[in-house]
Each structure stands twice: as C-alpha cells, then as structure tokens.
Amino acid sequence: MTNPAAELRDRALAFRSLHVPGRPLILPNAWDAASARLVEDAGAAAVATTSAGVAWVLGAADGEGLDRGRALRAVTQIAGAVRVPVTADIESGYAQDPAGVGDTVRAVLAAGAVGVNIEDAPHGTGGGPLRPAGEQAERIAAARAAADGAGVPLFVNARVDTFLCGAGGVDDTVERAAAYLAAGADGIFVPGTVDPGTVKELAGRIDAPLNVMAGPGAPPAAELAALGVARVSVGSGIAQAAHALVRRAARELLDDGTYEAQAGGLAYGTLNALMAEAR
C-alpha cells in the first residue's frame, strides 16, 4: 500500500538533490499536462511550471491574472501527468499577506508539487517595483513554516527581481538573497541577466543554489554551469514559441490557404500514445 505523504517527501528530497552548482538542473518550463509530459519524455529530471504559460492557456494574463484556485488546479493536473518532481511558479504567492502565502503553499503540496518560486515583485498593489525585503522575507518564512508543518522539505526558490525590474544591481540582489535565505528560502532565482560576469559574481556571493532564466541569445547551459549556476529555466519562452507557431499557422491558412507552418508537427499517434500512458 502506498503512502502519499511519504511519496511527496521522497519526491521533495529528490528534487532538492538536483540543485548542484556546476551541474545545473535544466528545466524546460511547462504550462499544461501535455507540455509537461513532453518535457518529461524529452528526459527532464523535473518539471517546472510557468505562471505566464498557465495563465495564457486558461485565458488570463500573467501577473496573478489567475486566482489561486485556478492556478493550483493547473498545478494539480501537471503534477498528476508526470512521474518526475514538479515545482510550481506561484508568482508572489496569490495572497495579500504572509498567512495567505502559507495557505497557498499548503495547496501546492496538496496539488502534488514539491517546489515553489516566490517572486518579490508585487502585483496590483500600486507600490514600487519590488516589495521591501523585510516584507518579502516574512512571506518566505510563512511558506517555509507551512511546508515544515506539513513535513515536506519543499524547495523554496526565492525570486529576486532586481534585474528584471531594473530595481538594483548585484549588491542589492545579494542583500535581498541573504534576507530571503535567512527566512527559509533554499535557492535564489535571479531572472533578467545572463551576463557571464554578473552571473559568476552572483553565484560566488550567494550562499545557495543560483537559478537563472535563459533563452535565445543567452550563453549555453554548459557555459552557465561553468559560472556556478545550479538551475537553468526558460520561463515562458517555450510557451511563447508554441503560441507563435499557432499564430503563423493560422495566418498562413487564412491569408494564403496553405499549410506549411504545420509541417514537422508531432505525429497524432505519438502524442496520443504519450497522453494515454498511465501515471
């Protein structure tokens, strides 16, 4: 007889072990059950969700355009579609206060995910580009306490949006990272820069696994590994590429009456068989 709580703890420990500086965890982000299965089938050791991709496929805008319930139902579907560990992008926590962030984390665990990204850029508050570091640390501490209370070593990846929002440089990022780690974060995610010198300095000065967000024009994963990176993700990049194909194929069909953009697609039988596999 299986023990769901023990299985969740085991997946969380397995996911945690994948964060190794110099040998990074590579995460092609997924946004629904089909993309998650394709990522797993490609050989990924874990699946990360993209909040933007999830929001778009559900007809909403990114930036907490989805409420907690809809966002977490998507995480449930993704986690149920794959065998590998899943980490959920929960934006700024889908909550106004730390207690609400704790509630979100408990819902993440119930959904079957064993990691979260929590960002310090607020949504819909009318304030500055970033929350005060102390306030964000309280939210991270609430996430940590909720996971610890459930007995699951959830990997809390604290996202520092200094570079993404143009709100600071290396020193500001390192200062925020230290506060978030002291509050219970396990890793630090710094999107918005892939400059080798900057990444190397961040990896050297942050006492935790460093996650960067890469995409076209960024150094290859092997180069990021050599800089000390422990995790490489691509955010909404793959979802954007998929939706670009939809636009190209639709415009070609409507404007020219031709079908060339559809060439190279997955065979119906291949995709259908992948989705039919039991998990």
PDB file of C-alpha atoms in Angstrom:
ATOM      1  CA  MET A   1       0.000   0.000   0.000  1.00  0.00           C
ATOM      2  CA  THR A   2       1.385   3.411  -0.979  1.00  0.00           C
ATOM      3  CA  ASN A   3       1.899   6.262   1.459  1.00  0.00           C
ATOM      4  CA  PRO A   4       1.137   9.549  -0.365  1.00  0.00           C
ATOM      5  CA  ALA A   5       2.785  11.693   2.330  1.00  0.00           C
ATOM      6  CA  ALA A   6       5.962   9.628   2.224  1.00  0.00           C
ATOM      7  CA  GLU A   7       5.992   9.705  -1.588  1.00  0.00           C
ATOM      8  CA  LEU A   8       5.683  13.505  -1.538  1.00  0.00           C
ATOM      9  CA  ARG A   9       8.587  13.769   0.911  1.00  0.00           C
ATOM     10  CA  ASP A  10      10.693  11.449  -1.241  1.00  0.00           C
ATOM     11  CA  ARG A  11       9.973  13.499  -4.367  1.00  0.00           C
ATOM     12  CA  ALA A  12      10.847  16.691  -2.491  1.00  0.00           C
ATOM     13  CA  LEU A  13      14.170  15.230  -1.367  1.00  0.00           C
ATOM     14  CA  ALA A  14      14.885  14.001  -4.878  1.00  0.00           C
ATOM     15  CA  PHE A  15      14.120  17.442  -6.320  1.00  0.00           C
ATOM     16  CA  ARG A  16      16.305  19.153  -3.722  1.00  0.00           C
ATOM     17  CA  SER A  17      19.248  16.898  -4.627  1.00  0.00           C
ATOM     18  CA  LEU A  18      19.133  18.036  -8.266  1.00  0.00           C
ATOM     19  CA  HIS A  19      20.409  21.550  -7.445  1.00  0.00           C
ATOM     20  CA  VAL A  20      24.172  21.264  -7.862  1.00  0.00           C
ATOM     21  CA  PRO A  21      26.349  24.290  -8.723  1.00  0.00           C
ATOM     22  CA  GLY A  22      28.304  23.498 -11.847  1.00  0.00           C
ATOM     23  CA  ARG A  23      25.939  20.671 -12.792  1.00  0.00           C
ATOM     24  CA  PRO A  24      22.660  22.559 -13.060  1.00  0.00           C
ATOM     25  CA  LEU A  25      19.139  21.265 -13.138  1.00  0.00           C
ATOM     26  CA  ILE A  26      17.753  22.118 -16.586  1.00  0.00           C
ATOM     27  CA  LEU A  27      14.054  22.974 -16.588  1.00  0.00           C
ATOM     28  CA  PRO A  28      12.106  23.413 -19.855  1.00  0.00           C
ATOM     29  CA  ASN A  29       9.028  25.051 -18.307  1.00  0.00           C
ATOM     30  CA  ALA A  30       5.600  23.519 -18.972  1.00  0.00           C
ATOM     31  CA  TRP A  31       2.117  25.007 -18.831  1.00  0.00           C
ATOM     32  CA  ASP A  32      -0.331  22.093 -19.068  1.00  0.00           C
ATOM     33  CA  ALA A  33      -0.452  18.303 -18.853  1.00  0.00           C
ATOM     34  CA  ALA A  34       0.571  17.751 -22.470  1.00  0.00           C
ATOM     35  CA  SER A  35       3.587  20.057 -22.354  1.00  0.00           C
ATOM     36  CA  ALA A  36       4.608  18.528 -19.017  1.00  0.00           C
ATOM     37  CA  ARG A  37       4.538  15.009 -20.466  1.00  0.00           C
ATOM     38  CA  LEU A  38       6.534  16.138 -23.475  1.00  0.00           C
ATOM     39  CA  VAL A  39       9.144  17.731 -21.211  1.00  0.00           C
ATOM     40  CA  GLU A  40       9.359  14.566 -19.123  1.00  0.00           C
ATOM     41  CA  ASP A  41       9.526  12.392 -22.252  1.00  0.00           C
ATOM     42  CA  ALA A  42      12.415  14.516 -23.528  1.00  0.00           C
ATOM     43  CA  GLY A  43      14.395  13.444 -20.477  1.00  0.00           C
ATOM     44  CA  ALA A  44      13.915  16.244 -17.951  1.00  0.00           C
ATOM     45  CA  ALA A  45      14.637  15.262 -14.354  1.00  0.00           C
ATOM     46  CA  ALA A  46      11.857  17.559 -13.128  1.00  0.00           C
ATOM     47  CA  VAL A  47       9.102  19.791 -14.475  1.00  0.00           C
ATOM     48  CA  ALA A  48       8.691  23.477 -13.653  1.00  0.00           C
ATOM     49  CA  THR A  49       5.522  25.375 -14.410  1.00  0.00           C
ATOM     50  CA  THR A  50       5.475  28.835 -15.967  1.00  0.00           C
ATOM     51  CA  SER A  51       2.856  31.145 -14.473  1.00  0.00           C
ATOM     52  CA  ALA A  52       2.580  33.060 -17.736  1.00  0.00           C
ATOM     53  CA  GLY A  53       2.078  29.905 -19.791  1.00  0.00           C
ATOM     54  CA  VAL A  54      -0.523  28.575 -17.359  1.00  0.00           C
ATOM     55  CA  ALA A  55      -2.379  31.893 -17.328  1.00  0.00           C
ATOM     56  CA  TRP A  56      -2.428  32.213 -21.107  1.00  0.00           C
ATOM     57  CA  VAL A  57      -3.722  28.700 -21.726  1.00  0.00           C
ATOM     58  CA  LEU A  58      -6.527  29.405 -19.233  1.00  0.00           C
ATOM     59  CA  GLY A  59      -7.451  32.695 -20.906  1.00  0.00           C
ATOM     60  CA  ALA A  60      -5.921  35.094 -18.396  1.00  0.00           C
ATOM     61  CA  ALA A  61      -2.986  37.486 -18.272  1.00  0.00           C
ATOM     62  CA  ASP A  62       0.188  36.808 -16.323  1.00  0.00           C
ATOM     63  CA  GLY A  63       0.779  38.821 -13.167  1.00  0.00           C
ATOM     64  CA  GLU A  64      -1.729  36.990 -10.974  1.00  0.00           C
ATOM     65  CA  GLY A  65      -4.474  37.351 -13.534  1.00  0.00           C
ATOM     66  CA  LEU A  66      -5.458  33.891 -12.310  1.00  0.00           C
ATOM     67  CA  ASP A  67      -6.752  33.393  -8.812  1.00  0.00           C
ATOM     68  CA  ARG A  68      -5.188  30.811  -6.520  1.00  0.00           C
ATOM     69  CA  GLY A  69      -7.836  28.177  -7.195  1.00  0.00           C
ATOM     70  CA  ARG A  70      -7.483  28.152 -10.966  1.00  0.00           C
ATOM     71  CA  ALA A  71      -3.690  28.338 -10.821  1.00  0.00           C
ATOM     72  CA  LEU A  72      -3.430  25.444  -8.381  1.00  0.00           C
ATOM     73  CA  ARG A  73      -5.887  23.279 -10.319  1.00  0.00           C
ATOM     74  CA  ALA A  74      -3.474  23.571 -13.233  1.00  0.00           C
ATOM     75  CA  VAL A  75      -0.586  22.525 -10.972  1.00  0.00           C
ATOM     76  CA  THR A  76      -2.633  19.505  -9.861  1.00  0.00           C
ATOM     77  CA  GLN A  77      -3.140  18.448 -13.487  1.00  0.00           C
ATOM     78  CA  ILE A  78       0.540  18.897 -14.319  1.00  0.00           C
ATOM     79  CA  ALA A  79       1.795  17.043 -11.239  1.00  0.00           C
ATOM     80  CA  GLY A  80      -0.646  14.219 -11.952  1.00  0.00           C
ATOM     81  CA  ALA A  81       0.551  13.918 -15.541  1.00  0.00           C
ATOM     82  CA  VAL A  82       4.217  13.121 -14.823  1.00  0.00           C
ATOM     83  CA  ARG A  83       6.362  10.863 -12.660  1.00  0.00           C
ATOM     84  CA  VAL A  84       9.169  13.352 -12.057  1.00  0.00           C
ATOM     85  CA  PRO A  85       9.074  16.063  -9.362  1.00  0.00           C
ATOM     86  CA  VAL A  86       7.150  19.256 -10.148  1.00  0.00           C
ATOM     87  CA  THR A  87       7.909  22.772  -8.957  1.00  0.00           C
ATOM     88  CA  ALA A  88       5.196  25.417  -9.201  1.00  0.00           C
ATOM     89  CA  ASP A  89       5.560  29.073 -10.146  1.00  0.00           C
ATOM     90  CA  ILE A  90       3.198  30.745  -7.656  1.00  0.00           C
ATOM     91  CA  GLU A  91       4.107  34.306  -8.669  1.00  0.00           C
ATOM     92  CA  SER A  92       4.056  36.424  -5.488  1.00  0.00           C
ATOM     93  CA  GLY A  93       2.060  33.831  -3.569  1.00  0.00           C
ATOM     94  CA  TYR A  94      -1.544  34.525  -4.651  1.00  0.00           C
ATOM     95  CA  ALA A  95      -2.122  36.224  -1.314  1.00  0.00           C
ATOM     96  CA  GLN A  96      -2.138  39.656   0.298  1.00  0.00           C
ATOM     97  CA  ASP A  97      -0.341  38.644   3.490  1.00  0.00           C
ATOM     98  CA  PRO A  98       2.109  36.012   4.773  1.00  0.00           C
ATOM     99  CA  ALA A  99      -0.658  33.859   6.232  1.00  0.00           C
ATOM    100  CA  GLY A 100      -2.208  33.666   2.773  1.00  0.00           C
ATOM    101  CA  VAL A 101       1.133  32.636   1.269  1.00  0.00           C
ATOM    102  CA  GLY A 102       1.186  29.787   3.791  1.00  0.00           C
ATOM    103  CA  ASP A 103      -2.264  28.743   2.625  1.00  0.00           C
ATOM    104  CA  THR A 104      -1.035  28.777  -0.982  1.00  0.00           C
ATOM    105  CA  VAL A 105       1.921  26.563  -0.107  1.00  0.00           C
ATOM    106  CA  ARG A 106      -0.327  24.047   1.618  1.00  0.00           C
ATOM    107  CA  ALA A 107      -2.445  23.990  -1.553  1.00  0.00           C
ATOM    108  CA  VAL A 108       0.707  23.472  -3.649  1.00  0.00           C
ATOM    109  CA  LEU A 109       1.610  20.426  -1.571  1.00  0.00           C
ATOM    110  CA  ALA A 110      -1.942  19.102  -1.878  1.00  0.00           C
ATOM    111  CA  ALA A 111      -1.580  19.517  -5.647  1.00  0.00           C
ATOM    112  CA  GLY A 112       1.475  17.247  -5.604  1.00  0.00           C
ATOM    113  CA  ALA A 113       4.234  19.781  -6.279  1.00  0.00           C
ATOM    114  CA  VAL A 114       7.428  19.806  -4.209  1.00  0.00           C
ATOM    115  CA  GLY A 115       8.900  23.190  -5.065  1.00  0.00           C
ATOM    116  CA  VAL A 116       7.751  26.785  -5.473  1.00  0.00           C
ATOM    117  CA  ASN A 117       9.028  30.009  -6.984  1.00  0.00           C
ATOM    118  CA  ILE A 118       8.009  33.091  -4.991  1.00  0.00           C
ATOM    119  CA  GLU A 119       8.833  36.481  -6.500  1.00  0.00           C
ATOM    120  CA  ASP A 120       9.355  39.797  -4.749  1.00  0.00           C
ATOM    121  CA  ALA A 121       7.672  41.877  -7.437  1.00  0.00           C
ATOM    122  CA  PRO A 122       4.121  42.535  -6.199  1.00  0.00           C
ATOM    123  CA  HIS A 123       1.038  42.533  -8.424  1.00  0.00           C
ATOM    124  CA  GLY A 124      -1.808  45.022  -8.290  1.00  0.00           C
ATOM    125  CA  THR A 125      -0.597  46.816  -5.164  1.00  0.00           C
ATOM    126  CA  GLY A 126       0.190  50.180  -6.715  1.00  0.00           C
ATOM    127  CA  GLY A 127       3.511  50.259  -4.825  1.00  0.00           C
ATOM    128  CA  GLY A 128       7.086  50.098  -6.017  1.00  0.00           C
ATOM    129  CA  PRO A 129       8.528  47.541  -8.406  1.00  0.00           C
ATOM    130  CA  LEU A 130       9.649  45.316  -5.506  1.00  0.00           C
ATOM    131  CA  ARG A 131       8.316  44.584  -2.054  1.00  0.00           C
ATOM    132  CA  PRO A 132      10.531  45.753   0.818  1.00  0.00           C
ATOM    133  CA  ALA A 133      12.999  42.954   1.551  1.00  0.00           C
ATOM    134  CA  GLY A 134      11.756  42.550   5.118  1.00  0.00           C
ATOM    135  CA  GLU A 135       8.168  42.189   3.993  1.00  0.00           C
ATOM    136  CA  GLN A 136       9.127  39.635   1.369  1.00  0.00           C
ATOM    137  CA  ALA A 137      11.166  37.722   3.936  1.00  0.00           C
ATOM    138  CA  GLU A 138       8.037  37.378   6.068  1.00  0.00           C
ATOM    139  CA  ARG A 139       6.201  35.865   3.131  1.00  0.00           C
ATOM    140  CA  ILE A 140       9.027  33.401   2.508  1.00  0.00           C
ATOM    141  CA  ALA A 141       9.096  32.498   6.196  1.00  0.00           C
ATOM    142  CA  ALA A 142       5.371  31.753   6.014  1.00  0.00           C
ATOM    143  CA  ALA A 143       5.947  29.464   3.033  1.00  0.00           C
ATOM    144  CA  ARG A 144       8.737  27.674   4.886  1.00  0.00           C
ATOM    145  CA  ALA A 145       6.624  27.244   8.018  1.00  0.00           C
ATOM    146  CA  ALA A 146       3.683  25.857   6.036  1.00  0.00           C
ATOM    147  CA  ALA A 147       5.865  23.268   4.317  1.00  0.00           C
ATOM    148  CA  ASP A 148       7.665  22.321   7.502  1.00  0.00           C
ATOM    149  CA  GLY A 149       4.341  21.967   9.261  1.00  0.00           C
ATOM    150  CA  ALA A 150       3.273  19.508   6.588  1.00  0.00           C
ATOM    151  CA  GLY A 151       6.502  17.556   6.985  1.00  0.00           C
ATOM    152  CA  VAL A 152       7.619  18.150   3.381  1.00  0.00           C
ATOM    153  CA  PRO A 153      11.075  19.596   2.551  1.00  0.00           C
ATOM    154  CA  LEU A 154       9.596  21.887  -0.118  1.00  0.00           C
ATOM    155  CA  PHE A 155      12.264  23.644  -2.197  1.00  0.00           C
ATOM    156  CA  VAL A 156      11.537  27.360  -1.826  1.00  0.00           C
ATOM    157  CA  ASN A 157      13.125  29.220  -4.734  1.00  0.00           C
ATOM    158  CA  ALA A 158      13.092  32.916  -3.859  1.00  0.00           C
ATOM    159  CA  ARG A 159      12.949  35.059  -6.965  1.00  0.00           C
ATOM    160  CA  VAL A 160      14.783  38.375  -6.791  1.00  0.00           C
ATOM    161  CA  ASP A 161      13.502  40.730  -9.484  1.00  0.00           C
ATOM    162  CA  THR A 162      16.112  43.471  -9.159  1.00  0.00           C
ATOM    163  CA  PHE A 163      17.485  42.929 -12.659  1.00  0.00           C
ATOM    164  CA  LEU A 164      14.151  42.037 -14.252  1.00  0.00           C
ATOM    165  CA  CYS A 165      12.522  45.236 -12.958  1.00  0.00           C
ATOM    166  CA  GLY A 166      15.590  47.460 -13.219  1.00  0.00           C
ATOM    167  CA  ALA A 167      15.429  47.975  -9.466  1.00  0.00           C
ATOM    168  CA  GLY A 168      19.015  47.214  -8.465  1.00  0.00           C
ATOM    169  CA  GLY A 169      22.308  45.569  -9.272  1.00  0.00           C
ATOM    170  CA  VAL A 170      24.485  42.843  -7.833  1.00  0.00           C
ATOM    171  CA  ASP A 171      24.829  44.329  -4.349  1.00  0.00           C
ATOM    172  CA  ASP A 172      21.064  44.852  -3.982  1.00  0.00           C
ATOM    173  CA  THR A 173      20.424  41.329  -5.258  1.00  0.00           C
ATOM    174  CA  VAL A 174      22.899  39.751  -2.863  1.00  0.00           C
ATOM    175  CA  GLU A 175      21.429  41.712   0.063  1.00  0.00           C
ATOM    176  CA  ARG A 176      17.912  40.551  -0.757  1.00  0.00           C
ATOM    177  CA  ALA A 177      19.096  36.988  -1.309  1.00  0.00           C
ATOM    178  CA  ALA A 178      20.678  36.901   2.136  1.00  0.00           C
ATOM    179  CA  ALA A 179      17.450  38.106   3.764  1.00  0.00           C
ATOM    180  CA  TYR A 180      15.383  35.522   1.911  1.00  0.00           C
ATOM    181  CA  LEU A 181      17.757  32.695   2.765  1.00  0.00           C
ATOM    182  CA  ALA A 182      17.686  33.687   6.426  1.00  0.00           C
ATOM    183  CA  ALA A 183      13.874  33.500   6.238  1.00  0.00           C
ATOM    184  CA  GLY A 184      13.973  29.907   4.965  1.00  0.00           C
ATOM    185  CA  ALA A 185      14.492  30.003   1.202  1.00  0.00           C
ATOM    186  CA  ASP A 186      16.511  27.152  -0.310  1.00  0.00           C
ATOM    187  CA  GLY A 187      17.546  28.713  -3.605  1.00  0.00           C
ATOM    188  CA  ILE A 188      17.730  32.118  -5.266  1.00  0.00           C
ATOM    189  CA  PHE A 189      16.301  32.853  -8.716  1.00  0.00           C
ATOM    190  CA  VAL A 190      17.616  35.958 -10.475  1.00  0.00           C
ATOM    191  CA  PRO A 191      15.896  36.436 -13.848  1.00  0.00           C
ATOM    192  CA  GLY A 192      16.787  39.343 -16.095  1.00  0.00           C
ATOM    193  CA  THR A 193      20.533  38.844 -16.516  1.00  0.00           C
ATOM    194  CA  VAL A 194      22.670  36.220 -18.225  1.00  0.00           C
ATOM    195  CA  ASP A 195      25.775  38.396 -18.472  1.00  0.00           C
ATOM    196  CA  PRO A 196      28.609  35.972 -17.649  1.00  0.00           C
ATOM    197  CA  GLY A 197      30.447  38.332 -15.324  1.00  0.00           C
ATOM    198  CA  THR A 198      27.293  39.184 -13.413  1.00  0.00           C
ATOM    199  CA  VAL A 199      26.175  35.573 -13.162  1.00  0.00           C
ATOM    200  CA  LYS A 200      29.595  34.467 -11.922  1.00  0.00           C
ATOM    201  CA  GLU A 201      29.604  37.157  -9.248  1.00  0.00           C
ATOM    202  CA  LEU A 202      26.090  36.275  -8.124  1.00  0.00           C
ATOM    203  CA  ALA A 203      26.945  32.578  -7.940  1.00  0.00           C
ATOM    204  CA  GLY A 204      30.044  33.365  -5.911  1.00  0.00           C
ATOM    205  CA  ARG A 205      28.368  35.745  -3.475  1.00  0.00           C
ATOM    206  CA  ILE A 206      25.040  33.985  -2.875  1.00  0.00           C
ATOM    207  CA  ASP A 207      25.307  31.112  -0.422  1.00  0.00           C
ATOM    208  CA  ALA A 208      22.667  28.931  -2.091  1.00  0.00           C
ATOM    209  CA  PRO A 209      21.877  27.332  -5.459  1.00  0.00           C
ATOM    210  CA  LEU A 210      21.518  30.045  -8.108  1.00  0.00           C
ATOM    211  CA  ASN A 211      18.785  29.828 -10.761  1.00  0.00           C
ATOM    212  CA  VAL A 212      18.971  31.945 -13.914  1.00  0.00           C
ATOM    213  CA  MET A 213      16.447  32.311 -16.712  1.00  0.00           C
ATOM    214  CA  ALA A 214      17.854  31.709 -20.172  1.00  0.00           C
ATOM    215  CA  GLY A 215      16.565  31.955 -23.711  1.00  0.00           C
ATOM    216  CA  PRO A 216      17.668  32.871 -27.243  1.00  0.00           C
ATOM    217  CA  GLY A 217      20.926  34.810 -27.074  1.00  0.00           C
ATOM    218  CA  ALA A 218      21.877  33.545 -23.616  1.00  0.00           C
ATOM    219  CA  PRO A 219      25.045  31.505 -23.039  1.00  0.00           C
ATOM    220  CA  PRO A 220      24.517  27.747 -23.470  1.00  0.00           C
ATOM    221  CA  ALA A 221      23.698  25.788 -20.338  1.00  0.00           C
ATOM    222  CA  ALA A 222      27.222  24.359 -20.222  1.00  0.00           C
ATOM    223  CA  GLU A 223      28.678  27.864 -20.002  1.00  0.00           C
ATOM    224  CA  LEU A 224      26.227  28.833 -17.273  1.00  0.00           C
ATOM    225  CA  ALA A 225      27.234  25.673 -15.413  1.00  0.00           C
ATOM    226  CA  ALA A 226      30.878  26.707 -15.553  1.00  0.00           C
ATOM    227  CA  LEU A 227      29.897  30.026 -13.944  1.00  0.00           C
ATOM    228  CA  GLY A 228      28.474  28.160 -10.932  1.00  0.00           C
ATOM    229  CA  VAL A 229      24.783  28.118 -11.799  1.00  0.00           C
ATOM    230  CA  ALA A 230      22.736  25.340 -10.159  1.00  0.00           C
ATOM    231  CA  ARG A 231      19.477  25.691 -12.096  1.00  0.00           C
ATOM    232  CA  VAL A 232      18.567  26.923 -15.573  1.00  0.00           C
ATOM    233  CA  SER A 233      14.952  27.563 -16.547  1.00  0.00           C
ATOM    234  CA  VAL A 234      13.357  29.282 -19.524  1.00  0.00           C
ATOM    235  CA  GLY A 235      10.220  30.839 -18.047  1.00  0.00           C
ATOM    236  CA  SER A 236       7.507  31.349 -20.631  1.00  0.00           C
ATOM    237  CA  GLY A 237       9.910  31.015 -23.577  1.00  0.00           C
ATOM    238  CA  ILE A 238       8.742  27.620 -24.844  1.00  0.00           C
ATOM    239  CA  ALA A 239       5.095  28.605 -24.399  1.00  0.00           C
ATOM    240  CA  GLN A 240       5.741  31.774 -26.390  1.00  0.00           C
ATOM    241  CA  ALA A 241       7.356  29.737 -29.161  1.00  0.00           C
ATOM    242  CA  ALA A 242       4.403  27.347 -29.235  1.00  0.00           C
ATOM    243  CA  HIS A 243       1.892  30.181 -29.433  1.00  0.00           C
ATOM    244  CA  ALA A 244       3.944  31.855 -32.169  1.00  0.00           C
ATOM    245  CA  LEU A 245       3.511  28.690 -34.221  1.00  0.00           C
ATOM    246  CA  VAL A 246      -0.256  28.862 -33.703  1.00  0.00           C
ATOM    247  CA  ARG A 247      -0.260  32.446 -34.986  1.00  0.00           C
ATOM    248  CA  ARG A 248       1.904  31.625 -38.019  1.00  0.00           C
ATOM    249  CA  ALA A 249      -0.154  28.566 -38.959  1.00  0.00           C
ATOM    250  CA  ALA A 250      -3.448  30.406 -38.537  1.00  0.00           C
ATOM    251  CA  ARG A 251      -2.336  33.409 -40.582  1.00  0.00           C
ATOM    252  CA  GLU A 252      -0.911  31.231 -43.337  1.00  0.00           C
ATOM    253  CA  LEU A 253      -4.129  29.245 -43.569  1.00  0.00           C
ATOM    254  CA  LEU A 254      -6.387  32.305 -43.501  1.00  0.00           C
ATOM    255  CA  ASP A 255      -4.271  34.512 -45.771  1.00  0.00           C
ATOM    256  CA  ASP A 256      -2.814  32.011 -48.233  1.00  0.00           C
ATOM    257  CA  GLY A 257      -4.896  28.889 -47.816  1.00  0.00           C
ATOM    258  CA  THR A 258      -1.744  26.812 -47.324  1.00  0.00           C
ATOM    259  CA  TYR A 259      -0.477  24.588 -44.540  1.00  0.00           C
ATOM    260  CA  GLU A 260       3.321  24.640 -44.490  1.00  0.00           C
ATOM    261  CA  ALA A 261       3.609  26.007 -40.936  1.00  0.00           C
ATOM    262  CA  GLN A 262       2.068  22.745 -39.742  1.00  0.00           C
ATOM    263  CA  ALA A 263       4.934  20.687 -41.182  1.00  0.00           C
ATOM    264  CA  GLY A 264       7.140  18.949 -38.668  1.00  0.00           C
ATOM    265  CA  GLY A 265       4.407  18.580 -36.074  1.00  0.00           C
ATOM    266  CA  LEU A 266       4.283  15.607 -33.756  1.00  0.00           C
ATOM    267  CA  ALA A 267       2.511  12.616 -35.235  1.00  0.00           C
ATOM    268  CA  TYR A 268      -1.028  12.220 -33.920  1.00  0.00           C
ATOM    269  CA  GLY A 269      -0.308   8.671 -32.792  1.00  0.00           C
ATOM    270  CA  THR A 270       2.864   9.705 -30.958  1.00  0.00           C
ATOM    271  CA  LEU A 271       1.191  12.430 -28.947  1.00  0.00           C
ATOM    272  CA  ASN A 272      -1.947  10.413 -28.329  1.00  0.00           C
ATOM    273  CA  ALA A 273       0.049   7.427 -27.083  1.00  0.00           C
ATOM    274  CA  LEU A 274       2.084   9.651 -24.769  1.00  0.00           C
ATOM    275  CA  MET A 275      -1.072  11.077 -23.224  1.00  0.00           C
ATOM    276  CA  ALA A 276      -2.603   7.612 -22.890  1.00  0.00           C
ATOM    277  CA  GLU A 277       0.251   6.321 -20.714  1.00  0.00           C
ATOM    278  CA  ALA A 278      -0.788   5.711 -17.127  1.00  0.00           C
ATOM    279  CA  ARG A 279       0.965   7.694 -14.386  1.00  0.00           C
TER     280      ARG A 279
END
